[in-house]
Coordinates of C-alpha atoms in Angstrom, one line a residue:
X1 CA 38.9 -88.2 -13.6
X2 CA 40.0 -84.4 -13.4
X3 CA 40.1 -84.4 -10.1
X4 CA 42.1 -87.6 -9.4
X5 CA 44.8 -86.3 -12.2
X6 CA 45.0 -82.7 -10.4
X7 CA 45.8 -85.0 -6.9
X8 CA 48.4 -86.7 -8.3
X9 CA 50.1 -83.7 -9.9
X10 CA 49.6 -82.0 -6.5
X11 CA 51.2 -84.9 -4.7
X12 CA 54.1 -85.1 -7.1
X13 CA 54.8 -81.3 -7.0
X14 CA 56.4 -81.1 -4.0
X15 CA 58.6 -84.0 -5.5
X16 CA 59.4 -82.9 -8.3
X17 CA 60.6 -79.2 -6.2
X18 CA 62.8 -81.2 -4.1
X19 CA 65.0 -82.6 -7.0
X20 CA 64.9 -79.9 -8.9
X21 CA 66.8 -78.1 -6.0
X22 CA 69.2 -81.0 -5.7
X23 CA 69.9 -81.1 -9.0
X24 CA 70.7 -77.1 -9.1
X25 CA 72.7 -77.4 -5.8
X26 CA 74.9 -80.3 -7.2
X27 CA 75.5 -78.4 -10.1
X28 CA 76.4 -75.9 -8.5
X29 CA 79.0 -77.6 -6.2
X30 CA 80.7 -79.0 -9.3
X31 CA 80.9 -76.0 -11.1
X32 CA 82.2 -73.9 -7.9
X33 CA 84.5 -76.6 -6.7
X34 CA 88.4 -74.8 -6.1
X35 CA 91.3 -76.7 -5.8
X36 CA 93.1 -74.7 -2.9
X37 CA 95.9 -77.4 -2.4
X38 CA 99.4 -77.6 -3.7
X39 CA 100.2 -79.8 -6.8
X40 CA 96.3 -80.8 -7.2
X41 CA 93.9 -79.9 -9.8
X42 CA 90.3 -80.3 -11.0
X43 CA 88.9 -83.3 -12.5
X44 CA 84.6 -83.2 -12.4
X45 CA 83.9 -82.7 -8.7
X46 CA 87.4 -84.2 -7.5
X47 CA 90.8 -82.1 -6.6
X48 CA 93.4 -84.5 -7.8
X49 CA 96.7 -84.5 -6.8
X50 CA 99.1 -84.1 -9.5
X51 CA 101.7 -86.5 -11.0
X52 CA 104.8 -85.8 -10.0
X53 CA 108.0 -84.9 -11.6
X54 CA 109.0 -87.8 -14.4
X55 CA 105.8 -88.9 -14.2
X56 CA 102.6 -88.0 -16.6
X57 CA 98.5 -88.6 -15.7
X58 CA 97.1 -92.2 -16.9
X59 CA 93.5 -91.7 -15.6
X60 CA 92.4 -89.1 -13.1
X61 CA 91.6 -89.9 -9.4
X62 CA 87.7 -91.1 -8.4
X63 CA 86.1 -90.9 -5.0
X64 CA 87.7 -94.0 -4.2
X65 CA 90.9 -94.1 -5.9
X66 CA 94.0 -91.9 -6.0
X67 CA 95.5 -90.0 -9.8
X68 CA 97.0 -93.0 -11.5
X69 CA 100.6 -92.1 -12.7
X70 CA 103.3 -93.5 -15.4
X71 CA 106.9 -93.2 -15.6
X72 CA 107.8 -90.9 -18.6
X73 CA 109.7 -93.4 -21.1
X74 CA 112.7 -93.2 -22.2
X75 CA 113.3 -89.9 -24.8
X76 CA 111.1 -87.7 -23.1
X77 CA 110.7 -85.8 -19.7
X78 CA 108.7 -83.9 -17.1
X79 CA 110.1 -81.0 -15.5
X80 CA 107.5 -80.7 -12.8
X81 CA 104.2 -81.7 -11.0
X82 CA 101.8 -81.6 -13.8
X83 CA 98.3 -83.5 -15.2
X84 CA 99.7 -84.1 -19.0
X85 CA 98.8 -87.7 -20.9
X86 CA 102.4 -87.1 -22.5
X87 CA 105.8 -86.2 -21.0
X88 CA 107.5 -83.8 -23.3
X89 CA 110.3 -85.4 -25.9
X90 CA 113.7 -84.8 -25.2
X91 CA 115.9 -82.3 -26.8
X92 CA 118.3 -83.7 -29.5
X93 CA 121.7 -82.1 -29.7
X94 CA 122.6 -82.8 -33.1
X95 CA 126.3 -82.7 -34.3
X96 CA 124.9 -82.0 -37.9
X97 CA 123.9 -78.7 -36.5
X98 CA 126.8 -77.7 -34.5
X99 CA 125.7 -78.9 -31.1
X100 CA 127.0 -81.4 -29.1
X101 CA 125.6 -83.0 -25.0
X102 CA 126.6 -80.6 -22.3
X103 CA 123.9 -82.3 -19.6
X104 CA 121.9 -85.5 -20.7
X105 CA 118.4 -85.9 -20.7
X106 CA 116.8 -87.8 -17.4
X107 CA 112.9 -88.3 -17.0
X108 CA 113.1 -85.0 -14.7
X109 CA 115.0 -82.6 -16.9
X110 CA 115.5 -81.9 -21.0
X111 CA 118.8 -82.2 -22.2
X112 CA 121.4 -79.3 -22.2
X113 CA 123.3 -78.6 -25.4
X114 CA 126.6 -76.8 -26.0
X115 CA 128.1 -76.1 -29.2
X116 CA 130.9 -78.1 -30.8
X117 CA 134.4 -76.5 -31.5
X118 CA 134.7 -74.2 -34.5
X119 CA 130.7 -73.1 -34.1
X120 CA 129.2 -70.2 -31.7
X121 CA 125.5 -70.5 -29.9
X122 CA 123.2 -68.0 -32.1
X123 CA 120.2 -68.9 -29.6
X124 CA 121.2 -69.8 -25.9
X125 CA 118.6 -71.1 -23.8
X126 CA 118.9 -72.6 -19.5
X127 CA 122.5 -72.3 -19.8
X128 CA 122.6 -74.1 -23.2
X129 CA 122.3 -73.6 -26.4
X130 CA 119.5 -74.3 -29.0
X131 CA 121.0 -73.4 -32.4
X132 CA 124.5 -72.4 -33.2
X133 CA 126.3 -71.3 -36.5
X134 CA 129.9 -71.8 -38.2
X135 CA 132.6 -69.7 -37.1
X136 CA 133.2 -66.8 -39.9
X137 CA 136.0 -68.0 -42.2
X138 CA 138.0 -64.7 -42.9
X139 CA 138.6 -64.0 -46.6
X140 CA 141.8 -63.1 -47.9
X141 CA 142.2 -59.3 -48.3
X142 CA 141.0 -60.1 -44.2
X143 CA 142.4 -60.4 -41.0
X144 CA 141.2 -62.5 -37.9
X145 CA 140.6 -59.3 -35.4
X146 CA 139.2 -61.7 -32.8
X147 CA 139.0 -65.6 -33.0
X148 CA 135.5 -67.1 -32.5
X149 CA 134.6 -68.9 -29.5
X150 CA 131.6 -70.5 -28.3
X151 CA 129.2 -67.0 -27.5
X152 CA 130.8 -65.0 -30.3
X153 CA 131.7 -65.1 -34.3
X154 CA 134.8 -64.8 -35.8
X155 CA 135.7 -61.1 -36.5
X156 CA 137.2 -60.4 -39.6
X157 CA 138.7 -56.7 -40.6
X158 CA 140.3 -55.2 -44.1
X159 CA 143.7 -54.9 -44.8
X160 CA 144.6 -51.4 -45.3
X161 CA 146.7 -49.9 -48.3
X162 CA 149.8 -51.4 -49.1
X163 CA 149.3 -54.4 -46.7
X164 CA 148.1 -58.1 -47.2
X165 CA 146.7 -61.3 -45.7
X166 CA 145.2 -64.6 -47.5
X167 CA 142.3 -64.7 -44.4
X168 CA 143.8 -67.1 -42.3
X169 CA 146.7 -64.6 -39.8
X170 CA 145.7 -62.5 -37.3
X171 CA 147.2 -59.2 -39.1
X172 CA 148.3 -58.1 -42.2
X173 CA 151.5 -58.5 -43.9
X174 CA 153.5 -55.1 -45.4
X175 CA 153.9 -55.5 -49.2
X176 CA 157.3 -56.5 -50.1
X177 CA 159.2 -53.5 -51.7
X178 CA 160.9 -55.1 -54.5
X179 CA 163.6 -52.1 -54.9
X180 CA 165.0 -52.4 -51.1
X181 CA 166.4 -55.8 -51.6
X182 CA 168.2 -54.9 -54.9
X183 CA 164.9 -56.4 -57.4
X184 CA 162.0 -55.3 -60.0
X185 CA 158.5 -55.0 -59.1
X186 CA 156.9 -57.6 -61.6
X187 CA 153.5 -57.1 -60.4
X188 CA 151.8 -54.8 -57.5
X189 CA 150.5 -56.4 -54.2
X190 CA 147.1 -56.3 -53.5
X191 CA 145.1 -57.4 -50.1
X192 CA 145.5 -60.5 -50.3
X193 CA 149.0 -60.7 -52.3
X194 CA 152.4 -60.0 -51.5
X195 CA 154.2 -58.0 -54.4
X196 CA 156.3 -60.0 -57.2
X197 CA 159.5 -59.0 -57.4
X198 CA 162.2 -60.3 -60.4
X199 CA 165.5 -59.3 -62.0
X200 CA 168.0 -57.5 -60.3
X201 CA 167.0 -53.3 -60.0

C-alpha cells in the first residue's frame, strides 16, 4: 500500500512541477506587462487603447474585443485621451458671482469664463477667469486714481488738505473760499464737503 501511494506521488511530481512553473511564468507576464504604445493603458494582461477626447471608458477591452467608449453627456467634458468612467462636469460661469461665458463648454473642452462689467478676475485660469470680485467703490473723502477694469481694482487715493470729493470724480475739488466771492464761511470744508458759505463778508 506504501509503495503504490509513493508511485503515484512520484508520477504526479513531475505534474504538479510543470504547472507550478506555468503558473509563476503567467504571473509573471501579467505583472511585467508595459504598455509602450501611445494613448493605451493597462487593464489585467491587455494594453488598451484609450478613449478618446469627449469620450469616457464603459468597460475595458478583452482579447477579443476593443475598449468600449461613451460620448460624455451633455454638462460635462474630456480634454484628452484618457480611461475615466466619468467625464469631468462643466464649469459654471455664474453671473451671481461676477462671471459671465467667454468660450462655451463642448464635450472636448471646459467652459471659459470672463468677468462681467463693473468686477475684476481675482483668480485667472487658461485665459479665463475662475473667481472675480466687485470693483472698489471710492468713499467720499476719495478719489478714483485709476478706474477698475477687468485684471485690476478700482484705485482709490485721499484728498489732501483743503480739497474734497464725495468718492465718485476722478480728483478732488478745492474748498470754496467763502471770503473771495464777497460771503461768510458758515461751516469749514472737510474731504468730502465743500465749504458753506452765507451772508455777505
Amino acid at each position: 500500500m506504501v509503495e503504490a501511494q509513493t508511485n503515484l506521488t512520484t508520477m504526479f511530481l513531475p505534474f504538479m512541477l510543470i504547472c507550478s512553473v506555468f503558473i509563476t511564468y503567467n504571473v509573471g507576464v501579467a505583472a511585467s506587462i508595459e504598455c509602450l504604445a501611445r494613448n493605451e493603458y493597462q487593464a489585467g494582461t491587455e494594453c488598451c487603447p484609450e478613449c478618446p477626447p469627449g469620450e469616457h471608458l464603459v468597460k475595458d477591452c478583452t482579447h477579443g474585443s476593443i475598449t468600449k467608449c461613451s460620448r460624455c453627456p451633455d454638462g460635462t467634458f474630456q480634454a484628452g485621451y484618457n480611461e475615466q468612467k466619468q467625464c469631468s462636469n462643466c464649469t459654471k460661469c455664474d453671473a451671481g458671482l461676477g462671471l459671465k461665458v467667454k468660450k462655451s463648454c463642448s464635450s472636448t473642452s471646459d467652459a471659459v469664463c470672463e468677468v462681467l462689467d463693473g468686477f475684476f478676475c481675482s483668480d485667472s485660469n487658461r485665459g479665463g477667469c475662475r473667481a472675480a470680485q466687485r470693483h472698489t467703490v471710492c468713499s467720499p473723502g476719495q478719489y478714483i486714481g485709476q478706474r477698475g477694469t477687468a485684471d485690476k481694482d478700482t484705485e482709490c487715493l485721499h484728498c489732501t488738505d483743503g480739497t474734497f470729493s464725495n468718492g465718485t470724480s476722478t480728483s478732488c475739488q478745492n474748498h470754496t473760499k467763502c471770503e473771495s466771492v464777497g460771503l461768510n464761511l458758515m461751516k469749514p470744508g472737510t474731504d468730502s464737503t465743500d465749504s458753506e458759505c452765507g451772508g455777505h463778508g
